[in-house]
Amino acid sequence: MGDNNSVIDYDFYNEELFKLDFKEKLKKHIHSPNKMAHTSSSVYLESYVDVKEFISLDYTLTIFSVYKLALQLKEKWLSTSKNDIPILVCQNSNSAFIASLLSGLLSLDILILDKIGPINKLYKRLGSTIIENKNYIVVSDFVCLGTEVKIVKNLIEFSGGKYLGNVSLIRVETLEAGDKIYKDALSVFEITRANNKDLNYFISTNLENLKNE
């Protein structure tokens, strides 16, 4: 177009275009090695999402995605809780990066549980880091079956804290919306039955399929 005011056709605030752009960029960072057992859940991973690679190579999209995540978090948990400001909890380098951006955008404190991994373990120092009756939001990069989020949730509540919910860049929705609604979970992008084949992302078990599809 000749009109300079019409040069920018891409509307970054259009959710449909954003989801499409996110999906196309995410495709480049989904790898399909040999089928392997998930370290914290009893399923096989037929694909692997390299979130660290995604963050590094699609940095601009990541920053904008975290901004969108901050808007969701603010609307859900900060608009009605001005006196009891929650603390962000992260447990690996990717989630720490996301939490640091959220912290800067929303002026929230961060708690790093750097020894929380795929195996459920309790550490003596945890009791002194969780503040009793304080609200906590778990920050993740990628949530598949939610096992590690549940581990952190249990540790927070075991130590007397209050778990508000989980925020993540990417979440896998393994159930239909009518069967389970993630009321305490926010994400920027969801891998679903509608897009997982296009993304070449699959999860399987050792059970025989109910029907051939």
Short mmCIF file of C-alpha atoms in Angstrom, two decimals:
data_model
loop_
_atom_site.label_atom_id
_atom_site.label_comp_id
_atom_site.label_asym_id
_atom_site.label_seq_id
_atom_site.Cartn_x
_atom_site.Cartn_y
_atom_site.Cartn_z
CA MET A 1 0.00 0.00 0.00
CA GLY A 2 1.19 3.53 -0.71
CA ASP A 3 -0.21 5.01 2.49
CA ASN A 4 2.51 4.96 5.15
CA ASN A 5 -0.12 4.67 7.88
CA SER A 6 -1.08 1.25 6.53
CA VAL A 7 2.40 -0.28 6.39
CA ILE A 8 1.98 -2.34 9.58
CA ASP A 9 -0.56 -5.06 8.82
CA TYR A 10 0.25 -7.34 11.77
CA ASP A 11 -1.72 -6.52 14.90
CA PHE A 12 0.24 -7.86 17.88
CA TYR A 13 -2.85 -7.52 20.05
CA ASN A 14 -4.95 -9.75 17.83
CA GLU A 15 -5.16 -13.01 19.78
CA GLU A 16 -5.80 -15.23 16.77
CA LEU A 17 -2.76 -13.90 14.91
CA PHE A 18 -0.65 -14.15 18.03
CA LYS A 19 -1.58 -17.81 18.57
CA LEU A 20 -0.81 -18.59 14.93
CA ASP A 21 2.56 -16.84 15.09
CA PHE A 22 3.41 -18.56 18.38
CA LYS A 23 2.53 -21.99 16.97
CA GLU A 24 4.60 -21.53 13.81
CA LYS A 25 7.63 -20.42 15.80
CA LEU A 26 7.16 -23.17 18.40
CA LYS A 27 7.23 -25.82 15.67
CA LYS A 28 10.93 -25.17 15.12
CA HIS A 29 11.71 -26.10 18.72
CA ILE A 30 9.76 -29.36 18.99
CA HIS A 31 12.03 -32.33 18.44
CA SER A 32 11.14 -35.98 17.97
CA PRO A 33 13.87 -38.26 19.38
CA ASN A 34 13.28 -41.90 20.23
CA LYS A 35 10.25 -42.45 22.47
CA MET A 36 11.29 -41.95 26.09
CA ALA A 37 9.64 -42.28 29.48
CA HIS A 38 8.77 -39.01 31.20
CA THR A 39 10.93 -38.48 34.29
CA SER A 40 8.09 -37.41 36.60
CA SER A 41 4.92 -38.88 35.06
CA SER A 42 4.07 -42.38 33.88
CA VAL A 43 3.78 -41.57 30.18
CA TYR A 44 6.00 -41.71 27.11
CA LEU A 45 7.14 -38.55 25.38
CA GLU A 46 7.18 -38.93 21.61
CA SER A 47 8.25 -35.30 21.21
CA TYR A 48 10.29 -32.84 23.20
CA VAL A 49 9.76 -29.08 23.46
CA ASP A 50 13.10 -27.29 23.85
CA VAL A 51 11.84 -24.25 25.76
CA LYS A 52 15.33 -22.89 26.41
CA GLU A 53 16.01 -22.91 22.67
CA PHE A 54 12.64 -21.26 22.02
CA ILE A 55 13.37 -18.48 24.54
CA SER A 56 16.86 -17.89 23.14
CA LEU A 57 16.05 -17.89 19.43
CA ASP A 58 12.59 -16.29 19.60
CA TYR A 59 13.45 -13.80 22.32
CA THR A 60 11.19 -10.96 21.11
CA LEU A 61 8.14 -13.21 21.00
CA THR A 62 9.02 -14.56 24.44
CA ILE A 63 9.19 -11.06 25.94
CA PHE A 64 5.82 -10.14 24.44
CA SER A 65 4.35 -13.47 25.61
CA VAL A 66 5.47 -12.82 29.19
CA TYR A 67 3.89 -9.37 28.95
CA LYS A 68 0.60 -11.00 27.94
CA LEU A 69 1.02 -13.46 30.82
CA ALA A 70 1.56 -10.56 33.22
CA LEU A 71 -1.73 -9.00 32.10
CA GLN A 72 -3.57 -12.28 32.78
CA LEU A 73 -1.93 -12.68 36.18
CA LYS A 74 -2.74 -9.11 37.15
CA GLU A 75 -6.39 -9.47 36.21
CA LYS A 76 -6.87 -12.81 38.00
CA TRP A 77 -4.89 -12.41 41.21
CA LEU A 78 -3.79 -8.80 41.72
CA SER A 79 -6.96 -6.85 40.97
CA THR A 80 -8.72 -8.19 44.07
CA SER A 81 -5.71 -8.77 46.35
CA LYS A 82 -4.04 -5.43 46.96
CA ASN A 83 -3.15 -6.03 50.61
CA ASP A 84 -1.76 -9.56 50.37
CA ILE A 85 0.60 -9.39 47.38
CA PRO A 86 1.64 -12.88 46.22
CA ILE A 87 5.19 -14.15 45.76
CA LEU A 88 6.32 -15.80 42.53
CA VAL A 89 7.89 -19.25 42.88
CA CYS A 90 10.20 -20.75 40.25
CA GLN A 91 12.22 -23.95 40.21
CA ASN A 92 14.51 -23.93 37.16
CA SER A 93 16.47 -21.48 34.99
CA ASN A 94 13.72 -21.07 32.38
CA SER A 95 11.00 -20.36 34.95
CA ALA A 96 13.40 -18.07 36.84
CA PHE A 97 13.84 -15.99 33.68
CA ILE A 98 10.07 -15.76 33.19
CA ALA A 99 9.54 -14.96 36.87
CA SER A 100 12.15 -12.19 36.73
CA LEU A 101 10.30 -10.52 33.86
CA LEU A 102 6.96 -10.89 35.65
CA SER A 103 8.55 -9.48 38.79
CA GLY A 104 9.75 -6.40 36.92
CA LEU A 105 6.39 -5.84 35.25
CA LEU A 106 4.25 -6.42 38.35
CA SER A 107 6.62 -5.52 41.22
CA LEU A 108 6.37 -8.98 42.80
CA ASP A 109 8.97 -10.77 44.92
CA ILE A 110 10.48 -14.07 43.76
CA LEU A 111 11.26 -17.26 45.65
CA ILE A 112 13.64 -19.64 43.86
CA LEU A 113 13.33 -23.30 44.85
CA ASP A 114 16.39 -24.39 42.93
CA LYS A 115 16.36 -27.97 44.19
CA ILE A 116 12.87 -28.87 43.04
CA GLY A 117 13.16 -31.31 40.17
CA PRO A 118 11.13 -34.08 38.57
CA ILE A 119 11.50 -36.28 41.67
CA ASN A 120 9.51 -35.34 44.77
CA LYS A 121 11.98 -34.51 47.58
CA LEU A 122 11.75 -32.44 50.73
CA TYR A 123 14.64 -30.19 51.75
CA LYS A 124 15.29 -28.95 55.27
CA ARG A 125 15.84 -25.37 54.12
CA LEU A 126 12.37 -25.16 52.51
CA GLY A 127 10.56 -24.57 55.78
CA SER A 128 12.49 -21.36 56.37
CA THR A 129 11.77 -19.93 52.91
CA ILE A 130 7.99 -20.32 52.78
CA ILE A 131 6.17 -17.66 54.79
CA GLU A 132 3.14 -18.97 56.65
CA ASN A 133 -0.21 -17.74 55.27
CA LYS A 134 1.53 -15.93 52.42
CA ASN A 135 0.14 -16.31 48.88
CA TYR A 136 2.31 -17.96 46.22
CA ILE A 137 2.05 -18.33 42.44
CA VAL A 138 4.14 -21.04 40.76
CA VAL A 139 5.83 -19.90 37.54
CA SER A 140 6.61 -22.51 34.87
CA ASP A 141 7.98 -22.48 31.36
CA PHE A 142 6.16 -25.57 30.09
CA VAL A 143 3.49 -27.67 31.84
CA CYS A 144 2.83 -31.12 30.42
CA LEU A 145 0.92 -33.18 33.00
CA GLY A 146 1.44 -30.77 35.88
CA THR A 147 3.36 -33.17 38.14
CA GLU A 148 6.13 -30.73 39.07
CA VAL A 149 3.58 -27.96 39.71
CA LYS A 150 1.74 -30.29 42.11
CA ILE A 151 5.03 -31.03 43.88
CA VAL A 152 5.71 -27.34 44.45
CA LYS A 153 2.06 -26.76 45.44
CA ASN A 154 2.31 -29.50 48.06
CA LEU A 155 5.56 -28.10 49.42
CA ILE A 156 4.09 -24.60 49.71
CA GLU A 157 1.01 -25.84 51.55
CA PHE A 158 3.03 -28.27 53.69
CA SER A 159 5.11 -25.29 54.90
CA GLY A 160 2.04 -23.20 55.72
CA GLY A 161 1.87 -21.06 52.58
CA LYS A 162 -1.15 -20.56 50.34
CA TYR A 163 -1.03 -21.75 46.73
CA LEU A 164 -2.97 -19.44 44.41
CA GLY A 165 -2.18 -21.07 41.07
CA ASN A 166 0.25 -21.59 38.23
CA VAL A 167 1.30 -19.46 35.27
CA SER A 168 3.25 -20.77 32.29
CA LEU A 169 4.20 -19.91 28.74
CA ILE A 170 2.95 -23.23 27.35
CA ARG A 171 0.49 -25.78 28.75
CA VAL A 172 -0.58 -29.14 27.38
CA GLU A 173 -4.32 -29.74 27.74
CA THR A 174 -4.75 -33.50 28.01
CA LEU A 175 -8.45 -33.40 28.88
CA GLU A 176 -11.42 -31.83 27.15
CA ALA A 177 -12.49 -28.49 28.54
CA GLY A 178 -15.78 -29.95 29.77
CA ASP A 179 -13.98 -32.60 31.83
CA LYS A 180 -11.50 -30.33 33.57
CA ILE A 181 -11.26 -26.56 33.66
CA TYR A 182 -7.93 -25.14 34.79
CA LYS A 183 -9.31 -22.45 37.07
CA ASP A 184 -6.02 -22.00 38.90
CA ALA A 185 -3.76 -22.10 35.81
CA LEU A 186 -2.94 -19.43 33.24
CA SER A 187 -0.90 -19.83 30.07
CA VAL A 188 -0.13 -17.95 26.88
CA PHE A 189 -0.33 -20.92 24.52
CA GLU A 190 -2.01 -24.33 24.83
CA ILE A 191 -1.13 -27.54 23.01
CA THR A 192 -4.47 -29.24 22.39
CA ARG A 193 -6.10 -31.97 20.34
CA ALA A 194 -6.77 -29.32 17.69
CA ASN A 195 -3.12 -28.42 17.11
CA ASN A 196 -0.85 -31.16 18.51
CA LYS A 197 -0.68 -33.08 15.21
CA ASP A 198 0.37 -29.96 13.33
CA LEU A 199 2.98 -29.30 16.01
CA ASN A 200 4.10 -32.94 15.88
CA TYR A 201 3.74 -33.19 19.67
CA PHE A 202 2.50 -36.49 21.08
CA ILE A 203 2.21 -38.26 24.44
CA SER A 204 1.50 -41.98 24.77
CA THR A 205 1.13 -44.81 27.29
CA ASN A 206 1.72 -48.54 27.20
CA LEU A 207 -2.01 -49.22 26.96
CA GLU A 208 -3.75 -50.23 23.79
CA ASN A 209 -5.71 -47.47 22.10
CA LEU A 210 -9.45 -47.48 22.79
CA LYS A 211 -10.14 -47.09 19.10
CA ASN A 212 -8.19 -46.61 15.92
CA GLU A 213 -8.13 -43.00 14.78
#
